[in-house]
mmCIF file of C-alpha atoms in Angstrom:
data_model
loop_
_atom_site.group_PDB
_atom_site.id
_atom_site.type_symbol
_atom_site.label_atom_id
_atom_site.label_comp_id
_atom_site.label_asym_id
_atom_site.label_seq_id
_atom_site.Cartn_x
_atom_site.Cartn_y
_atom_site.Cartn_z
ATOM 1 C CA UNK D 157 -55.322 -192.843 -96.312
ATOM 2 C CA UNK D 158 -58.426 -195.117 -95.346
ATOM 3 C CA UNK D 159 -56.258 -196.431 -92.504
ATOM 4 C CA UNK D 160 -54.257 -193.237 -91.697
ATOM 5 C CA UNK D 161 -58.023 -191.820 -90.901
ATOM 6 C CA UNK D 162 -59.402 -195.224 -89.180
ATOM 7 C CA UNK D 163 -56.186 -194.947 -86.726
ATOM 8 C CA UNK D 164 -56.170 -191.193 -85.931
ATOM 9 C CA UNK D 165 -60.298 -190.560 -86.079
ATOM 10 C CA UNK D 166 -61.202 -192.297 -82.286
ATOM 11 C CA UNK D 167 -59.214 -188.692 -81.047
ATOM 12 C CA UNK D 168 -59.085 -186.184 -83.444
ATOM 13 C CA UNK D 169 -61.252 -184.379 -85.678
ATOM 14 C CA UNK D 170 -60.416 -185.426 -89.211
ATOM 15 C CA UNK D 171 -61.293 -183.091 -92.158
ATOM 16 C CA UNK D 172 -60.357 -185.032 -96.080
ATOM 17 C CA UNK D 173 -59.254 -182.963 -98.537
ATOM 18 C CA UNK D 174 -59.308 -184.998 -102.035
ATOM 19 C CA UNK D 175 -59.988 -184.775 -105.547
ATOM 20 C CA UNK D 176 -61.885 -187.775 -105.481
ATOM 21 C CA UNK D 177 -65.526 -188.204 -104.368
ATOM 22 C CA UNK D 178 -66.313 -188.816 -100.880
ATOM 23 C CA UNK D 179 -66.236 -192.316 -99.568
ATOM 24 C CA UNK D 180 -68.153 -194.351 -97.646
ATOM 25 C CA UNK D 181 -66.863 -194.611 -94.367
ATOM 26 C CA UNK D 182 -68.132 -195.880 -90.681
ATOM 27 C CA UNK D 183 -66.351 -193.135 -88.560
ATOM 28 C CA UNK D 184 -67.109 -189.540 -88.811
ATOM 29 C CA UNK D 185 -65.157 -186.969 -90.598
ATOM 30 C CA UNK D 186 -65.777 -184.383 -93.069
ATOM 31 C CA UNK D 187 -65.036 -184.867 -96.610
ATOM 32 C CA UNK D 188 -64.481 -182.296 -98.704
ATOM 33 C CA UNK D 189 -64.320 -182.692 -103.003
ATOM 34 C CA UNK D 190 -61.987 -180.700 -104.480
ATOM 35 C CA UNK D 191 -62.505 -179.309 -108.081
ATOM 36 C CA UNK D 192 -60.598 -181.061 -111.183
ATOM 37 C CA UNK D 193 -58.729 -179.240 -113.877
ATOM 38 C CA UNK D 194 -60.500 -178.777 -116.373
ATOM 39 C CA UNK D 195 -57.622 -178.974 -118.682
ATOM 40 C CA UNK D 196 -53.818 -178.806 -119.208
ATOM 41 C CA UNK D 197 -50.799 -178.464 -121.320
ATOM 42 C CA UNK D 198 -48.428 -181.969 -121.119
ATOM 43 C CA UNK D 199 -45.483 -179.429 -121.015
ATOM 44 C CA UNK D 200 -46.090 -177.951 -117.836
ATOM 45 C CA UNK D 201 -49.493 -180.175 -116.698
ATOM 46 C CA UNK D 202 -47.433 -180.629 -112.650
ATOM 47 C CA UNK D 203 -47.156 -176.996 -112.095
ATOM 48 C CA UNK D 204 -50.936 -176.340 -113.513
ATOM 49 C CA UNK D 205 -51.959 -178.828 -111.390
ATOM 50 C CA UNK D 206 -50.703 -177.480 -108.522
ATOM 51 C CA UNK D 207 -51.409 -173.874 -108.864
ATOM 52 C CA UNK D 208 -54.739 -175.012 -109.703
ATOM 53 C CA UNK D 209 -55.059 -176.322 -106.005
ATOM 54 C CA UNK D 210 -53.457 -173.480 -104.791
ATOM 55 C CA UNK D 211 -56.305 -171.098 -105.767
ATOM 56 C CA UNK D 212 -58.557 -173.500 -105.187
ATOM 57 C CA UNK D 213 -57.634 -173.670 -101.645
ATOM 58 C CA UNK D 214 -57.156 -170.070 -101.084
ATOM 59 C CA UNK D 215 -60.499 -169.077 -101.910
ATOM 60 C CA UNK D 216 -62.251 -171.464 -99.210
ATOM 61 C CA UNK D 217 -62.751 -170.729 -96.058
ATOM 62 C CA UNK D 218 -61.004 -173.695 -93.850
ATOM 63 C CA UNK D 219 -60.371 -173.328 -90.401
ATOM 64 C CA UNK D 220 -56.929 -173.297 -88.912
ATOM 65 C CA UNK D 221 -56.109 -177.046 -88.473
ATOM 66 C CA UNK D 222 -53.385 -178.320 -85.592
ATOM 67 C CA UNK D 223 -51.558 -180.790 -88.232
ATOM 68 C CA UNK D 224 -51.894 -180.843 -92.100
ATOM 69 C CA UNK D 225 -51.119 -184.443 -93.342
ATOM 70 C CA UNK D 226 -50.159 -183.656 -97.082
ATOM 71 C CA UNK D 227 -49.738 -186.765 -99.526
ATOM 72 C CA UNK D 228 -49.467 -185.435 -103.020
ATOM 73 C CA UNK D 229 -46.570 -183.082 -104.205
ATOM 74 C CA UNK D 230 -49.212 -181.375 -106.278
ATOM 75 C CA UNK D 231 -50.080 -179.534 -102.828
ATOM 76 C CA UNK D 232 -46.471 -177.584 -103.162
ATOM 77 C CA UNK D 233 -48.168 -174.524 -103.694
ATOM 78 C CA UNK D 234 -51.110 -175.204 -101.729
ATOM 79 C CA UNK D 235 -49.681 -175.785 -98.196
ATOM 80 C CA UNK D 236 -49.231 -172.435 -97.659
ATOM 81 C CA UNK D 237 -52.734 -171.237 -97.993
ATOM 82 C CA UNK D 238 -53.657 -173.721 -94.959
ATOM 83 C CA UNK D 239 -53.165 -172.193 -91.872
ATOM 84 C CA UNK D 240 -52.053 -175.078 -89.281
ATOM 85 C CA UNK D 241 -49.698 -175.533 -86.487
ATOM 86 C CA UNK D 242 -47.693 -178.574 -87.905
ATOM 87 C CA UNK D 243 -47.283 -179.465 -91.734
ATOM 88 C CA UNK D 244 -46.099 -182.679 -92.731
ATOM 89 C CA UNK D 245 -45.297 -184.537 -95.999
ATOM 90 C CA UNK D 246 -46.539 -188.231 -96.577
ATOM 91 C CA UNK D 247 -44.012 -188.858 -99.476
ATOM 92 C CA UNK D 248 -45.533 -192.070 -101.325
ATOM 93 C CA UNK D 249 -43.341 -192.361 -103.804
ATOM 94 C CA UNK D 250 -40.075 -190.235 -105.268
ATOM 95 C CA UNK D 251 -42.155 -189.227 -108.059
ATOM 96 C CA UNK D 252 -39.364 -187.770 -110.044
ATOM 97 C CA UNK D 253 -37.567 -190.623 -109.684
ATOM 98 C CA UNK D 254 -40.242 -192.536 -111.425
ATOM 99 C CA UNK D 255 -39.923 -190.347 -114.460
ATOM 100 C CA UNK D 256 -36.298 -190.417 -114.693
ATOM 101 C CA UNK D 257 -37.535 -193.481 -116.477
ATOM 102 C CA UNK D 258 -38.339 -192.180 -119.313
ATOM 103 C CA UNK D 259 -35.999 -191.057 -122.064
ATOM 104 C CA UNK D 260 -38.035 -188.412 -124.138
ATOM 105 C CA UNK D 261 -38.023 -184.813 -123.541
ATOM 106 C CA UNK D 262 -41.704 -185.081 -122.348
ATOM 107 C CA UNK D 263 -40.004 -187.416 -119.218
ATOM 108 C CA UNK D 264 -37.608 -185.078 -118.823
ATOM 109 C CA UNK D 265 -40.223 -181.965 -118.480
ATOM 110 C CA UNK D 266 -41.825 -183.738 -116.182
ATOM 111 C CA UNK D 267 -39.309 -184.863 -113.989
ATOM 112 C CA UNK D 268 -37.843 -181.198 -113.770
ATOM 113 C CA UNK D 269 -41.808 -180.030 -112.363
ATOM 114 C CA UNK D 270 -41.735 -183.001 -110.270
ATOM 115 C CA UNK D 271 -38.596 -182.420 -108.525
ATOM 116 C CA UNK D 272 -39.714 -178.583 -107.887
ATOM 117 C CA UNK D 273 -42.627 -178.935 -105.907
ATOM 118 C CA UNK D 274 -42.028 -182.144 -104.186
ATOM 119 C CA UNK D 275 -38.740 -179.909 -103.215
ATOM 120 C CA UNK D 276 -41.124 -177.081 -102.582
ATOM 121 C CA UNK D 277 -43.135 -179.596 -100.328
ATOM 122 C CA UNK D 278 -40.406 -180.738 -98.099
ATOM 123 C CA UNK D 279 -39.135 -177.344 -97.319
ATOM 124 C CA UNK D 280 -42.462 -176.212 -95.958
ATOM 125 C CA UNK D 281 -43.446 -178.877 -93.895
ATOM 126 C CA UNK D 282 -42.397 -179.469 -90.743
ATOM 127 C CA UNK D 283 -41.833 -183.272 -91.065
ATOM 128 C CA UNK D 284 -41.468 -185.402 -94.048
ATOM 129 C CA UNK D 285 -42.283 -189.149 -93.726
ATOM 130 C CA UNK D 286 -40.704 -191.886 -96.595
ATOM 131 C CA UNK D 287 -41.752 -195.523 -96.846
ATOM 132 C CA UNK D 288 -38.016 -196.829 -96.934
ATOM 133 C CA UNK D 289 -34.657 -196.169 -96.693
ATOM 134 C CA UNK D 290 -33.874 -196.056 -100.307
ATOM 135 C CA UNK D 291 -36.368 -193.409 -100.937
ATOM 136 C CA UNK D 292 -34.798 -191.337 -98.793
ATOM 137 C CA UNK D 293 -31.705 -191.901 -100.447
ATOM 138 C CA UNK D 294 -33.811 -191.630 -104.120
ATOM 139 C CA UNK D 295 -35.156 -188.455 -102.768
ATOM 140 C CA UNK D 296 -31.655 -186.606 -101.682
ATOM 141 C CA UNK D 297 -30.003 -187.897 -105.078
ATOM 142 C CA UNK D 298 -32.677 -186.565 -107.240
ATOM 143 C CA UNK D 299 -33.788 -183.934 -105.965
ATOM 144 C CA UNK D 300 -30.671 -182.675 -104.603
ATOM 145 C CA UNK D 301 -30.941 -182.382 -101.010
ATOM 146 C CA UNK D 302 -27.769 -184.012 -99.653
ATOM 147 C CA UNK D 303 -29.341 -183.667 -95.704
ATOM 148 C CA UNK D 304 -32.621 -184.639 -96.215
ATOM 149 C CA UNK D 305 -33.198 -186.395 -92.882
ATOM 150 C CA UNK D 306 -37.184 -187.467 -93.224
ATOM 151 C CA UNK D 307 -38.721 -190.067 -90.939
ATOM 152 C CA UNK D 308 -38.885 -193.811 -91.961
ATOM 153 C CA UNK D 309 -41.689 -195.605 -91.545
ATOM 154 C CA UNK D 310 -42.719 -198.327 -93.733
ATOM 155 C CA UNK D 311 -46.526 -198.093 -94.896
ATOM 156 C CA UNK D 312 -47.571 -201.681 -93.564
ATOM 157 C CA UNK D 313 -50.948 -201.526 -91.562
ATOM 158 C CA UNK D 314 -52.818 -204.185 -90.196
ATOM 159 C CA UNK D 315 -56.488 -205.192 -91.961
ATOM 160 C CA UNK D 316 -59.383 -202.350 -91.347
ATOM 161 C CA UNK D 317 -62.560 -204.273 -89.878
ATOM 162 C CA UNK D 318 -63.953 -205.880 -92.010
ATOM 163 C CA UNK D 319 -61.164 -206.805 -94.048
ATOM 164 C CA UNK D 320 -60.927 -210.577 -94.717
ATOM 165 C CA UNK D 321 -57.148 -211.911 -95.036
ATOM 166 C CA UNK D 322 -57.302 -215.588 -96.224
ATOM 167 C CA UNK D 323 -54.180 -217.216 -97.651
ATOM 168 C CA UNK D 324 -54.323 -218.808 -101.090
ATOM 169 C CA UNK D 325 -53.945 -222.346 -99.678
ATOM 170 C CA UNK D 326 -57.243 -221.495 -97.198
ATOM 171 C CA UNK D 327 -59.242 -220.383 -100.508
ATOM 172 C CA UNK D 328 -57.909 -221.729 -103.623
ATOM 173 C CA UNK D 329 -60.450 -222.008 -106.619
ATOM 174 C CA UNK D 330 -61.671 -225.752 -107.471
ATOM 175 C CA UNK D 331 -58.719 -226.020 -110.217
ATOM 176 C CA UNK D 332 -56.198 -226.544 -107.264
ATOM 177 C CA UNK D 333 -53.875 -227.904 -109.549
ATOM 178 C CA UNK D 334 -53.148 -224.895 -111.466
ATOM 179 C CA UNK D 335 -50.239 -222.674 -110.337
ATOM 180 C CA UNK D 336 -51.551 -219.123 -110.266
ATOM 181 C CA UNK D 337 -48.747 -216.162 -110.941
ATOM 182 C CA UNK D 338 -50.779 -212.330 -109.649
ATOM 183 C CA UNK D 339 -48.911 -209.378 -111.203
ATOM 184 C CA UNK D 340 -50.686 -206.263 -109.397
ATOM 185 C CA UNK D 341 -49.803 -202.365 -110.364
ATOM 186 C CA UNK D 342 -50.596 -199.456 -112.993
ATOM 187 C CA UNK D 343 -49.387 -200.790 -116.342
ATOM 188 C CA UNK D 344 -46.205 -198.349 -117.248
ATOM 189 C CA UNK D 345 -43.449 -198.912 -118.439
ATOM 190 C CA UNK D 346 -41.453 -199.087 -115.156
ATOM 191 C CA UNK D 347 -42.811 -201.571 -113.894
ATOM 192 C CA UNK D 348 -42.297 -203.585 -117.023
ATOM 193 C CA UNK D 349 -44.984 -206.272 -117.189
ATOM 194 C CA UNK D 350 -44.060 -207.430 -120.815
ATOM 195 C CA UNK D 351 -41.335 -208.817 -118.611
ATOM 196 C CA UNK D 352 -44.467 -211.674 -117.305
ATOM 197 C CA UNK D 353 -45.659 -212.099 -121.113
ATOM 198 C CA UNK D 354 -42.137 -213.584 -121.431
ATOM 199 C CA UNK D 355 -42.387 -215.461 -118.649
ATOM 200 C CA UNK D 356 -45.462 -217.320 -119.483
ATOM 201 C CA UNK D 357 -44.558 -217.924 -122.986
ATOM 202 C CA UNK D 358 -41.756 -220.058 -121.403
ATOM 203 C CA UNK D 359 -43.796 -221.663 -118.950
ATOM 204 C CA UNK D 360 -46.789 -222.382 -121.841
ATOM 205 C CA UNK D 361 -45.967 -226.198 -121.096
ATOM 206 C CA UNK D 362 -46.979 -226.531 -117.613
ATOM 207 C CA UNK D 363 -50.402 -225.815 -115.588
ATOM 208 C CA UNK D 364 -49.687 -222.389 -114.751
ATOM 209 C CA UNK D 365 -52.635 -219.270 -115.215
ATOM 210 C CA UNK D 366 -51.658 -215.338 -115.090
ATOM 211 C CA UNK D 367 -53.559 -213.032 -113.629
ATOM 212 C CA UNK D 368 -52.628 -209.022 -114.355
ATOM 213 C CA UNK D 369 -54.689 -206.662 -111.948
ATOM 214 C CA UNK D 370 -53.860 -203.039 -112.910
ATOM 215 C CA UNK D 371 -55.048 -200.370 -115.673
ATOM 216 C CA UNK D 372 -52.912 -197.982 -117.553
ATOM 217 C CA UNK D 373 -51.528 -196.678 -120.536
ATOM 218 C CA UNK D 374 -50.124 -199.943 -121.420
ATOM 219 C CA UNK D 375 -52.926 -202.057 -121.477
ATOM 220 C CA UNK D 376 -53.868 -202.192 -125.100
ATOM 221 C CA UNK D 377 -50.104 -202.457 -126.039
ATOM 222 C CA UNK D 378 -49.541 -205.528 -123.471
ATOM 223 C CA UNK D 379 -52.623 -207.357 -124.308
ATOM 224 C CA UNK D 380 -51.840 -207.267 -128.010
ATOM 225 C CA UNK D 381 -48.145 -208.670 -127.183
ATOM 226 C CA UNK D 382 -49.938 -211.330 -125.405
ATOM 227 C CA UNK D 383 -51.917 -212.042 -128.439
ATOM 228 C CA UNK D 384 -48.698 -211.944 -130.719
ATOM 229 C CA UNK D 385 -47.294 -214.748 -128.386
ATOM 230 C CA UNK D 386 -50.371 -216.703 -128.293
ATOM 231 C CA UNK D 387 -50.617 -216.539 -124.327
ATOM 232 C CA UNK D 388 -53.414 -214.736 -124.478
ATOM 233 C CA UNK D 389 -55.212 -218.119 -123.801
ATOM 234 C CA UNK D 390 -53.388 -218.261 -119.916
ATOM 235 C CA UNK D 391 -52.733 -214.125 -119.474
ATOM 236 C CA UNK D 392 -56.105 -212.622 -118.190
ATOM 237 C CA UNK D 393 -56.157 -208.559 -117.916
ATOM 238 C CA UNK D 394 -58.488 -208.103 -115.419
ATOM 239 C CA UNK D 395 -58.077 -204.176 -115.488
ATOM 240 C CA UNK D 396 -58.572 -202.052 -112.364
ATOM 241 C CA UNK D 397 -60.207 -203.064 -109.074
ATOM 242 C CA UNK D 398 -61.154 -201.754 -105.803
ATOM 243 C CA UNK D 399 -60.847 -205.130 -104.233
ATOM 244 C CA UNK D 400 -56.819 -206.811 -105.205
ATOM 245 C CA UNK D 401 -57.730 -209.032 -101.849
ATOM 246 C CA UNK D 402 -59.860 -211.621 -104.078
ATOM 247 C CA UNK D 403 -57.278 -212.320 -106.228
ATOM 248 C CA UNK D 404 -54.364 -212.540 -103.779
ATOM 249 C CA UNK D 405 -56.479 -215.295 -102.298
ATOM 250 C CA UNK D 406 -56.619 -217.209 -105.173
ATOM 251 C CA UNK D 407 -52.731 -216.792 -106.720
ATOM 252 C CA UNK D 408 -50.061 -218.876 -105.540
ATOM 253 C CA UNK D 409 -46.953 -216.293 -106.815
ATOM 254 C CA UNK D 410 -46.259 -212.701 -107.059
ATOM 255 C CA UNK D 411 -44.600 -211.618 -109.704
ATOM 256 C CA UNK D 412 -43.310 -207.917 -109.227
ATOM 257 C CA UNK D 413 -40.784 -207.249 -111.524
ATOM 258 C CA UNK D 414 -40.769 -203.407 -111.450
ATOM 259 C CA UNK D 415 -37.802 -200.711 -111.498
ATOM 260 C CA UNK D 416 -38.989 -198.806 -108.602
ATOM 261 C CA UNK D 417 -40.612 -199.240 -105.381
ATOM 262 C CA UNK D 418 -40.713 -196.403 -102.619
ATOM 263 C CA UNK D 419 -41.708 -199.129 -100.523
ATOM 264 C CA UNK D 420 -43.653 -201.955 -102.716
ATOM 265 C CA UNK D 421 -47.561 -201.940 -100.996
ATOM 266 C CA UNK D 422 -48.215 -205.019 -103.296
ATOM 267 C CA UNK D 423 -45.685 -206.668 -102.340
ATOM 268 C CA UNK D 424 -46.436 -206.265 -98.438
ATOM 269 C CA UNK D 425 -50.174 -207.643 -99.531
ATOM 270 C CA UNK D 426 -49.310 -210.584 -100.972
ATOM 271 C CA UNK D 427 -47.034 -211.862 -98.107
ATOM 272 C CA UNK D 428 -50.061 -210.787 -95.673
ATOM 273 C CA UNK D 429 -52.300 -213.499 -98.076
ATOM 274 C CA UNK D 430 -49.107 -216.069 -98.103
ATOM 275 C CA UNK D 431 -48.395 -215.598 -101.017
ATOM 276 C CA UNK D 432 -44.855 -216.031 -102.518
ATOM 277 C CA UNK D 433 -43.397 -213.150 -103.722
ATOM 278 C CA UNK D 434 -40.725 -212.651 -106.389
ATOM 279 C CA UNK D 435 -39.332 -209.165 -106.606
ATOM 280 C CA UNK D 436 -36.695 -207.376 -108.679
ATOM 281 C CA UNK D 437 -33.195 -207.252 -107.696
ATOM 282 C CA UNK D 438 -30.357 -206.184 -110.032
ATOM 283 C CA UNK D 439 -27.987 -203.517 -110.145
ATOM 284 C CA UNK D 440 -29.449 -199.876 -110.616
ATOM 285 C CA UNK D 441 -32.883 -201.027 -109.155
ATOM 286 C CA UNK D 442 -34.297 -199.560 -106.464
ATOM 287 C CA UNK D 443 -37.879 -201.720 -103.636
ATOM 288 C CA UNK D 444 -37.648 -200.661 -100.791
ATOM 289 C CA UNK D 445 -39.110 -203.689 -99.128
ATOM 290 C CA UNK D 446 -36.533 -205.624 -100.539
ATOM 291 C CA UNK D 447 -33.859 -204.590 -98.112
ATOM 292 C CA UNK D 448 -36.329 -206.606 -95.625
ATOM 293 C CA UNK D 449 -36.892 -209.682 -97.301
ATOM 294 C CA UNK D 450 -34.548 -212.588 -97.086
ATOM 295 C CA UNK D 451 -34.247 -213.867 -100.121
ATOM 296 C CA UNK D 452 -35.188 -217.922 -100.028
ATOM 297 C CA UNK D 453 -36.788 -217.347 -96.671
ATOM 298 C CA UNK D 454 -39.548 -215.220 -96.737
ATOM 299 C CA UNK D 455 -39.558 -214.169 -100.801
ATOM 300 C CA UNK D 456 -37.564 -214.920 -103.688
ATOM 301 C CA UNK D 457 -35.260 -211.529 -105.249
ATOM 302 C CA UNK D 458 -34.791 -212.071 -108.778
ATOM 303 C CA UNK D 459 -33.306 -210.498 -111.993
ATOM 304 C CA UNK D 460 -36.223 -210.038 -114.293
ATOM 305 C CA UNK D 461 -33.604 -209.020 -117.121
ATOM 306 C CA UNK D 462 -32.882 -212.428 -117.135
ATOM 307 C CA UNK D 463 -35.604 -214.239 -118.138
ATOM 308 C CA UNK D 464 -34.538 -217.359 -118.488
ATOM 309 C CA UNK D 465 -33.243 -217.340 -115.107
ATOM 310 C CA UNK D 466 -36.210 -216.404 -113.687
ATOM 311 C CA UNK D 467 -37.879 -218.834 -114.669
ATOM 312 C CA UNK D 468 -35.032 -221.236 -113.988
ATOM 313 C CA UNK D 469 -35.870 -220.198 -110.010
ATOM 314 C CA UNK D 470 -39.849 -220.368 -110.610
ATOM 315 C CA UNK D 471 -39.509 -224.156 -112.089
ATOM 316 C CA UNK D 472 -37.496 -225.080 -108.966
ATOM 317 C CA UNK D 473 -40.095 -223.934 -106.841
ATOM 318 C CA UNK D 474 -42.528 -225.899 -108.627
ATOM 319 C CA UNK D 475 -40.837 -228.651 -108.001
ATOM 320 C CA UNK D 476 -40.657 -228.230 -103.912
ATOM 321 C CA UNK D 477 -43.218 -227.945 -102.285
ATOM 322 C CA UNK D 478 -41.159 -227.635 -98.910
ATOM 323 C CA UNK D 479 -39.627 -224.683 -99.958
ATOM 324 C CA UNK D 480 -42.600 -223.193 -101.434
ATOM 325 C CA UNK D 481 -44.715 -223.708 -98.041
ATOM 326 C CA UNK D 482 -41.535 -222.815 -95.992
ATOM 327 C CA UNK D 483 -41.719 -219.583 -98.322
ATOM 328 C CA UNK D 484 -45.520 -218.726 -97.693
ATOM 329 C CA UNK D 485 -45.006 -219.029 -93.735
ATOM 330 C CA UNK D 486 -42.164 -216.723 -94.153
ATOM 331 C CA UNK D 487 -43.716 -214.120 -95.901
ATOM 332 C CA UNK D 488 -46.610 -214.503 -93.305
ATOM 333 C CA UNK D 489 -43.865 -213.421 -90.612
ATOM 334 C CA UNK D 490 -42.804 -211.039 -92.485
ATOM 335 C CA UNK D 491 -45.842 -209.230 -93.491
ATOM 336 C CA UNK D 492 -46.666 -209.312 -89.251
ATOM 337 C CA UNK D 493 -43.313 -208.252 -88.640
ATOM 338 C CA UNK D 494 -44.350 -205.529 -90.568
ATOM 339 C CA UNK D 495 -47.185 -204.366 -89.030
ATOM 340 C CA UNK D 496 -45.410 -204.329 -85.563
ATOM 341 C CA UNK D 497 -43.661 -201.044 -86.234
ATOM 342 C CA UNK D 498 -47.408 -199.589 -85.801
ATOM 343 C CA UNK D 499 -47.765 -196.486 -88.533
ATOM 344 C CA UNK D 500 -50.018 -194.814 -87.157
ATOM 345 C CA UNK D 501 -48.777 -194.723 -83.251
ATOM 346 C CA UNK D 502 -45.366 -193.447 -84.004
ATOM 347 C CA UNK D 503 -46.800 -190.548 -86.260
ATOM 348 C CA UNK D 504 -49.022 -190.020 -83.362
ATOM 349 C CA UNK D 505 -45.828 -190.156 -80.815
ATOM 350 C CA UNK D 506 -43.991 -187.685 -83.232
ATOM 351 C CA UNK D 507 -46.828 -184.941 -83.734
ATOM 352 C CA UNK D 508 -47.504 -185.476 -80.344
ATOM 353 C CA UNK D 509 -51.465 -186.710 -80.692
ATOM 354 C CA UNK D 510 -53.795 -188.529 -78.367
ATOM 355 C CA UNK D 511 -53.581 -192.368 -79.725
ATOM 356 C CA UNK D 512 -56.319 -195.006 -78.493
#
């Protein structure tokens, strides 16, 4: 969002609906706070959510805006109580797809809400935008819309001013010597972290520190595993953060093993930093900036169910420095590859808005 607004703000008037506070920002745009829910029922919590912002919406008075940019399928009932000329969905993620996950009936619940109003979404907006290829494909599968033709355009922007991109071999902590593995998201099950406890219980013998960035339900659970394996000396939970850049300029690997990626943001940072990214890749799996990356070139794609040959690949490239330095210029390219396709100018192009 922060650099959806700094594109489109230097010719448009930007009003922020959100249910967080507002932010500090250097341009000018109105910010508006939407009310919480105060409380909800697991079994139905999507739909309460969403009618919630439904007649929250409906009873202010907004003016009639020329495009609504709408980036949480919680707005399904909400859209149309804003009066604008153009609606279009920012699809993030196939949420339902990440609860398909799950096995229980509360999953399953969930999934069903999910699939409604993110259906509910796409047939009342104009335009729908996905981050990949295979969300689009995700998207028509499981939510059954066998011609769902949305626009692709990968989420990569450039660095807001600012911003300071430094590779980890430009700022590397004093203990150069040790190899530093980053593991960045929310800690759920799908993306399956205790998958990293594994791997540094096999790699206890050699100089190597783990750092896992991310909050979630998990936390407690994963930090006591770590205990139960005695890594808990090399595996730091660092919790949440507003600021993942200071740690992917100090971590020498990625290590993403998750089920799903609509796209795979984290993934896209790390190769902006240099650093080496290895992602899942297995049958049944679905990253979507996988089908970009070339795997020994500018990223390794691995099969985190196999442990052991994970970290058969992750020894080798200890061992090569060539290949690991080919591998960070490569995911450099990459990243800037990337961030060539220009996000923000072909939304612009397709809504038909004054770009600078």
């Amino acid at each position: 969002m922060r650099n959806l607004v700094a594109g489109l703000c230097k010719n448009q008037d930007i009003t922020i609906l959100s249910y967080d506070p507002p932010s500090d920002v250097s341009y000018n745009i109105e910010q508006i706070t939407l009310p919480q829910l105060k409380s909800s029922y697991w079994r139905i919590a999507p739909l309460q959510h969403a009618w919630h912002y439904r007649n929250v919406i409906r009873a202010m008075a907004l003016p009639q805006f020329d495009v609504l940019l709408a980036m949480d399928c919680h707005l399904g009932f909400a859209v149309a109580s804003i009066r604008a000329q153009h609606r279009v969905y920012i699809s993030l993620s196939c949420v339902p797809r990440q609860e398909w996950f799950g096995s229980n009936q509360r999953s399953l619940l969930i999934f069903a809400q999910y699939a409604f109003l993110e259906r509910l979404l796409i047939r009342r907006s104009d335009l729908t935008i996905v981050a990949s290829d295979s969300q689009r494909g995700e998207i028509q599968r499981f939510e059954l819309l066998p011609k769902f033709n949305p626009m692709i355009l990968p989420p990569a922007f450039p660095a807001l001013e600012g911003e300071n991109i430094k590779g980890a071999y430009e700022e590397k902590s004093q203990n150069s010597d040790v190899v530093t593995f980053l593991t960045v998201c929310r800690l759920v099950p799908v993306k399956r972290v205790d998958r990293i406890l594994a791997i540094a219980d096999r790699l206890r013998g050699l100089n190597c520190r783990f750092t896992i960035v991310g909050d979630g339900p998990q936390l407690e659970t994963l930090r006591r595993h770590a205990e139960l394996l005695n890594v808990d000396q090399f595996v730091n939970f660092v919790g949440g953060t507003s600021q993942p850049e200071t740690f992917f300029r100090q971590a020498d690997f990625l290590l993403h093993p998750s089920n799903y990626e609509s796209f795979g943001m984290v993934v896209f940072e790390a190769m902006r930093h240099g650093v080496i990214p290895l992602c899942s890749k297995s049958d049944g799996l679905n990253i979507g900036i996988a089908a970009f990356m070339n795997n020994g070139v500018n990223g390794m794609l691995v099969n985190f169910n196999d442990v052991d040959a994970t970290v058969s690949t992750i020894q080798q490239l200890l061992g090569n420095s060539d290949q690991r330095k080919r591998l960070r210029q490569g995911a450099r390219q990459l990243a800037k590859d990337l961030m060539g396709q220009n996000y923000v100018q072909k939304l612009s192009i397709a809504l038909n808005l004054k770009v600078a």
